Amino acid sequence: MNAAKRREIFLRLQAANPHPTTELEYRTPFELLVAVMLSAQATDISVNAATRQLYPVANTPQAILNLGEAGLRVYIQRIGLYKTKAKHVIQTCRLLLEHHGGEVPQTREELEALPGVGRKTANVILNTAFGQPTIAVDTHIFRVSNRIGLAPGKTVLEVENKLIKVVPEEFKHDAHHWLILHGRYVCQARKPKCGACIIEDLCEYRDKKFD
């Protein structure tokens, strides 16, 4: 795919959604961090349902630490892997208080040092909470990047590095959100909605479906 096509893809995605953001509900960087940690192998809908109950009760590292692991589980028990996630969130709260003054760090290295925080989660926090031009590659973005020919790669890291290289600078901050929403609602895994796709004519996918 050439640079002109890539630019046109993002121009169209931007025109359709000028101010994209995550579908996770949050008000502070810490609330976003916890929500993203809970979202692994879970839907944003289920995470939002849990945090709507949790955050009015505890939405700071100290408040969640005061709940304890068992107390936190009560609020997140309908989310997959909730026992492991509760453990990681409690450990993360403790480290934030001990080493970061209760604040969410703004570097990749410090974020990835937190329990349960990997590269993808760090990228989401850096981008969405702190405005850095990172691109978090999840299953949707991996699929879309390969399927349409935007940034093909065999691994998540390869796709991420290619996207950072080929996405025009002016679109880098919002690229993650546009691509994940496009993959979630249009360029779906089993049955892509090619007939409703605003970039279909730019896409290099050979098995397009219009029914």
mmCIF file of C-alpha atoms in Angstrom:
data_model
loop_
_atom_site.group_PDB
_atom_site.id
_atom_site.type_symbol
_atom_site.label_atom_id
_atom_site.label_comp_id
_atom_site.label_asym_id
_atom_site.label_seq_id
_atom_site.Cartn_x
_atom_site.Cartn_y
_atom_site.Cartn_z
ATOM 1 C CA MET A 1 0.000 0.000 0.000
ATOM 2 C CA ASN A 2 1.412 3.378 -0.975
ATOM 3 C CA ALA A 3 1.582 6.524 1.127
ATOM 4 C CA ALA A 4 -1.243 8.262 -0.750
ATOM 5 C CA LYS A 5 -3.648 5.416 0.029
ATOM 6 C CA ARG A 6 -2.633 5.347 3.678
ATOM 7 C CA ARG A 7 -3.185 9.077 3.997
ATOM 8 C CA GLU A 8 -6.607 8.842 2.345
ATOM 9 C CA ILE A 9 -7.613 6.042 4.726
ATOM 10 C CA PHE A 10 -6.936 8.226 7.748
ATOM 11 C CA LEU A 11 -8.514 11.297 6.173
ATOM 12 C CA ARG A 12 -11.746 9.337 5.765
ATOM 13 C CA LEU A 13 -11.609 7.832 9.248
ATOM 14 C CA GLN A 14 -10.980 11.305 10.636
ATOM 15 C CA ALA A 15 -13.892 12.801 8.693
ATOM 16 C CA ALA A 16 -16.225 10.114 10.036
ATOM 17 C CA ASN A 17 -14.983 10.444 13.635
ATOM 18 C CA PRO A 18 -13.011 13.664 14.251
ATOM 19 C CA HIS A 19 -12.425 13.099 17.977
ATOM 20 C CA PRO A 20 -12.105 9.358 18.649
ATOM 21 C CA THR A 21 -11.364 7.973 22.078
ATOM 22 C CA THR A 22 -11.540 4.773 24.061
ATOM 23 C CA GLU A 23 -14.914 3.245 24.883
ATOM 24 C CA LEU A 24 -13.698 2.539 28.411
ATOM 25 C CA GLU A 25 -15.200 4.990 30.907
ATOM 26 C CA TYR A 26 -12.726 6.946 33.039
ATOM 27 C CA ARG A 27 -12.074 10.378 34.517
ATOM 28 C CA THR A 28 -8.450 10.147 35.656
ATOM 29 C CA PRO A 29 -5.285 8.409 34.423
ATOM 30 C CA PHE A 30 -5.576 5.992 37.348
ATOM 31 C CA GLU A 31 -9.163 5.072 36.492
ATOM 32 C CA LEU A 32 -8.058 4.450 32.904
ATOM 33 C CA LEU A 33 -5.124 2.312 34.058
ATOM 34 C CA VAL A 34 -7.361 0.074 36.156
ATOM 35 C CA ALA A 35 -9.966 -0.170 33.386
ATOM 36 C CA VAL A 36 -7.369 -1.192 30.806
ATOM 37 C CA MET A 37 -5.893 -3.759 33.194
ATOM 38 C CA LEU A 38 -9.369 -5.236 33.654
ATOM 39 C CA SER A 39 -10.090 -5.232 29.915
ATOM 40 C CA ALA A 40 -7.703 -8.046 28.941
ATOM 41 C CA GLN A 41 -9.799 -10.858 27.421
ATOM 42 C CA ALA A 42 -12.949 -8.936 28.394
ATOM 43 C CA THR A 43 -15.293 -6.525 26.652
ATOM 44 C CA ASP A 44 -15.339 -2.804 27.319
ATOM 45 C CA ILE A 45 -19.034 -3.204 28.155
ATOM 46 C CA SER A 46 -18.298 -5.640 30.995
ATOM 47 C CA VAL A 47 -15.448 -3.499 32.307
ATOM 48 C CA ASN A 48 -17.596 -0.356 32.290
ATOM 49 C CA ALA A 49 -20.345 -2.206 34.146
ATOM 50 C CA ALA A 50 -17.831 -3.139 36.850
ATOM 51 C CA THR A 51 -16.116 0.231 37.162
ATOM 52 C CA ARG A 52 -19.466 2.052 37.400
ATOM 53 C CA GLN A 53 -19.923 0.173 40.662
ATOM 54 C CA LEU A 54 -16.292 0.290 41.790
ATOM 55 C CA TYR A 55 -15.231 3.881 41.149
ATOM 56 C CA PRO A 56 -17.888 5.624 43.289
ATOM 57 C CA VAL A 57 -16.534 3.536 46.175
ATOM 58 C CA ALA A 58 -12.818 3.454 45.339
ATOM 59 C CA ASN A 59 -11.074 5.280 42.499
ATOM 60 C CA THR A 60 -7.616 6.021 43.923
ATOM 61 C CA PRO A 61 -4.689 3.698 44.662
ATOM 62 C CA GLN A 62 -5.158 4.085 48.420
ATOM 63 C CA ALA A 63 -8.914 3.517 48.297
ATOM 64 C CA ILE A 64 -8.586 0.356 46.216
ATOM 65 C CA LEU A 65 -5.729 -0.856 48.411
ATOM 66 C CA ASN A 66 -8.015 -0.348 51.405
ATOM 67 C CA LEU A 67 -10.595 -2.630 49.773
ATOM 68 C CA GLY A 68 -8.044 -5.413 49.628
ATOM 69 C CA GLU A 69 -7.931 -8.194 47.094
ATOM 70 C CA ALA A 70 -11.092 -9.893 48.357
ATOM 71 C CA GLY A 71 -12.987 -6.615 48.472
ATOM 72 C CA LEU A 72 -11.963 -5.724 44.931
ATOM 73 C CA ARG A 73 -13.042 -9.126 43.630
ATOM 74 C CA VAL A 74 -16.631 -8.376 44.633
ATOM 75 C CA TYR A 75 -16.772 -5.562 42.079
ATOM 76 C CA ILE A 76 -14.993 -7.304 39.199
ATOM 77 C CA GLN A 77 -16.102 -10.933 39.602
ATOM 78 C CA ARG A 78 -18.087 -10.931 36.340
ATOM 79 C CA ILE A 79 -14.959 -10.105 34.344
ATOM 80 C CA GLY A 80 -12.781 -12.913 33.013
ATOM 81 C CA LEU A 81 -9.635 -13.751 34.994
ATOM 82 C CA TYR A 82 -10.907 -11.529 37.811
ATOM 83 C CA LYS A 83 -8.856 -13.210 40.548
ATOM 84 C CA THR A 84 -5.562 -12.606 38.758
ATOM 85 C CA LYS A 85 -6.620 -9.095 37.792
ATOM 86 C CA ALA A 86 -7.561 -8.249 41.374
ATOM 87 C CA LYS A 87 -4.135 -9.399 42.536
ATOM 88 C CA HIS A 88 -2.360 -7.305 39.886
ATOM 89 C CA VAL A 89 -4.445 -4.192 40.564
ATOM 90 C CA ILE A 90 -3.765 -4.383 44.300
ATOM 91 C CA GLN A 91 -0.029 -4.873 43.678
ATOM 92 C CA THR A 92 -0.027 -1.969 41.237
ATOM 93 C CA CYS A 93 -1.792 0.309 43.721
ATOM 94 C CA ARG A 94 0.843 -0.499 46.317
ATOM 95 C CA LEU A 95 3.699 0.285 43.907
ATOM 96 C CA LEU A 96 2.073 3.525 42.771
ATOM 97 C CA LEU A 97 1.878 4.677 46.379
ATOM 98 C CA GLU A 98 5.376 3.498 47.311
ATOM 99 C CA HIS A 99 7.276 4.709 44.245
ATOM 100 C CA HIS A 100 5.167 7.241 42.333
ATOM 101 C CA GLY A 101 3.375 9.317 44.943
ATOM 102 C CA GLY A 102 0.085 7.686 44.028
ATOM 103 C CA GLU A 103 0.304 8.991 40.450
ATOM 104 C CA VAL A 104 0.357 7.012 37.205
ATOM 105 C CA PRO A 105 3.856 7.230 35.662
ATOM 106 C CA GLN A 106 4.249 8.713 32.198
ATOM 107 C CA THR A 107 7.038 6.557 30.773
ATOM 108 C CA ARG A 108 6.802 3.153 29.140
ATOM 109 C CA GLU A 109 9.510 1.667 31.341
ATOM 110 C CA GLU A 110 7.783 2.671 34.573
ATOM 111 C CA LEU A 111 4.368 1.557 33.354
ATOM 112 C CA GLU A 112 5.606 -1.845 32.193
ATOM 113 C CA ALA A 113 7.228 -2.370 35.601
ATOM 114 C CA LEU A 114 3.743 -2.459 37.148
ATOM 115 C CA PRO A 115 2.146 -5.905 37.674
ATOM 116 C CA GLY A 116 -0.285 -6.809 34.914
ATOM 117 C CA VAL A 117 0.842 -3.964 32.651
ATOM 118 C CA GLY A 118 2.356 -5.003 29.332
ATOM 119 C CA ARG A 119 3.313 -3.080 26.225
ATOM 120 C CA LYS A 120 -0.250 -2.774 24.902
ATOM 121 C CA THR A 121 -1.624 -1.428 28.185
ATOM 122 C CA ALA A 122 1.300 0.988 28.497
ATOM 123 C CA ASN A 123 0.654 2.256 24.970
ATOM 124 C CA VAL A 124 -3.027 2.865 25.735
ATOM 125 C CA ILE A 125 -2.175 4.850 28.875
ATOM 126 C CA LEU A 126 0.570 6.881 27.194
ATOM 127 C CA ASN A 127 -1.728 7.728 24.287
ATOM 128 C CA THR A 128 -5.129 8.197 25.889
ATOM 129 C CA ALA A 129 -4.193 9.609 29.292
ATOM 130 C CA PHE A 130 -1.054 11.530 28.382
ATOM 131 C CA GLY A 131 -1.430 12.375 24.683
ATOM 132 C CA GLN A 132 1.651 10.565 23.412
ATOM 133 C CA PRO A 133 1.586 9.278 19.789
ATOM 134 C CA THR A 134 1.765 5.590 20.665
ATOM 135 C CA ILE A 135 -0.224 2.882 18.886
ATOM 136 C CA ALA A 136 -1.483 0.002 21.011
ATOM 137 C CA VAL A 137 -1.992 -3.047 18.806
ATOM 138 C CA ASP A 138 -4.774 -5.352 19.975
ATOM 139 C CA THR A 139 -6.490 -8.160 18.056
ATOM 140 C CA HIS A 140 -8.670 -5.703 16.126
ATOM 141 C CA ILE A 141 -5.785 -3.495 15.015
ATOM 142 C CA PHE A 142 -3.615 -6.500 14.200
ATOM 143 C CA ARG A 143 -6.380 -7.904 11.992
ATOM 144 C CA VAL A 144 -7.220 -4.634 10.248
ATOM 145 C CA SER A 145 -3.584 -3.723 9.608
ATOM 146 C CA ASN A 146 -2.934 -7.091 7.981
ATOM 147 C CA ARG A 147 -6.252 -7.469 6.176
ATOM 148 C CA ILE A 148 -6.381 -4.097 4.425
ATOM 149 C CA GLY A 149 -2.639 -4.021 3.731
ATOM 150 C CA LEU A 150 -1.953 -0.978 5.895
ATOM 151 C CA ALA A 151 0.870 -2.463 7.975
ATOM 152 C CA PRO A 152 1.159 -6.229 7.495
ATOM 153 C CA GLY A 153 3.164 -8.169 10.035
ATOM 154 C CA LYS A 154 3.373 -11.585 11.691
ATOM 155 C CA THR A 155 3.589 -10.312 15.257
ATOM 156 C CA VAL A 156 1.938 -7.567 17.280
ATOM 157 C CA LEU A 157 5.262 -5.768 17.721
ATOM 158 C CA GLU A 158 6.014 -5.935 13.995
ATOM 159 C CA VAL A 159 2.630 -4.409 13.177
ATOM 160 C CA GLU A 160 3.107 -1.720 15.836
ATOM 161 C CA ASN A 161 6.530 -0.765 14.492
ATOM 162 C CA LYS A 162 5.210 -0.633 10.927
ATOM 163 C CA LEU A 163 2.257 1.528 11.936
ATOM 164 C CA ILE A 164 4.555 3.959 13.742
ATOM 165 C CA LYS A 165 6.613 4.140 10.561
ATOM 166 C CA VAL A 166 3.828 4.491 7.962
ATOM 167 C CA VAL A 167 1.010 6.395 9.707
ATOM 168 C CA PRO A 168 1.312 10.099 8.799
ATOM 169 C CA GLU A 169 2.440 12.180 11.766
ATOM 170 C CA GLU A 170 -0.759 14.228 11.926
ATOM 171 C CA PHE A 171 -2.836 11.071 12.442
ATOM 172 C CA LYS A 172 -0.593 9.193 14.878
ATOM 173 C CA HIS A 173 -2.295 10.296 18.074
ATOM 174 C CA ASP A 174 -5.741 9.080 16.985
ATOM 175 C CA ALA A 175 -4.736 6.149 14.736
ATOM 176 C CA HIS A 176 -5.136 3.598 17.538
ATOM 177 C CA HIS A 177 -8.713 4.636 18.226
ATOM 178 C CA TRP A 178 -9.786 4.796 14.580
ATOM 179 C CA LEU A 179 -8.361 1.375 13.790
ATOM 180 C CA ILE A 180 -9.752 -0.381 16.863
ATOM 181 C CA LEU A 181 -13.237 1.033 16.284
ATOM 182 C CA HIS A 182 -13.065 0.119 12.603
ATOM 183 C CA GLY A 183 -12.090 -3.432 13.510
ATOM 184 C CA ARG A 184 -14.699 -3.708 16.240
ATOM 185 C CA TYR A 185 -17.687 -2.491 14.233
ATOM 186 C CA VAL A 186 -16.877 -2.755 10.507
ATOM 187 C CA CYS A 187 -13.834 -4.870 9.640
ATOM 188 C CA GLN A 188 -14.933 -7.693 11.922
ATOM 189 C CA ALA A 189 -13.123 -11.006 12.185
ATOM 190 C CA ARG A 190 -15.593 -13.511 10.757
ATOM 191 C CA LYS A 191 -17.781 -11.354 8.571
ATOM 192 C CA PRO A 192 -16.368 -7.953 7.640
ATOM 193 C CA LYS A 193 -19.014 -5.410 6.650
ATOM 194 C CA CYS A 194 -17.355 -4.413 3.395
ATOM 195 C CA GLY A 195 -20.561 -2.919 2.017
ATOM 196 C CA ALA A 196 -20.645 -0.424 4.878
ATOM 197 C CA CYS A 197 -16.915 0.323 4.855
ATOM 198 C CA ILE A 198 -15.829 3.882 4.047
ATOM 199 C CA ILE A 199 -12.356 2.726 2.981
ATOM 200 C CA GLU A 200 -13.389 -0.376 0.997
ATOM 201 C CA ASP A 201 -12.034 1.006 -2.298
ATOM 202 C CA LEU A 202 -8.618 1.543 -0.679
ATOM 203 C CA CYS A 203 -8.502 -1.875 0.996
ATOM 204 C CA GLU A 204 -6.324 -4.666 -0.441
ATOM 205 C CA TYR A 205 -8.330 -7.538 1.062
ATOM 206 C CA ARG A 206 -9.142 -10.103 -1.630
ATOM 207 C CA ASP A 207 -12.148 -11.819 -0.045
ATOM 208 C CA LYS A 208 -14.455 -8.862 0.457
ATOM 209 C CA LYS A 209 -18.012 -9.594 1.567
ATOM 210 C CA PHE A 210 -20.901 -7.377 0.476
ATOM 211 C CA ASP A 211 -23.930 -9.421 1.543
#
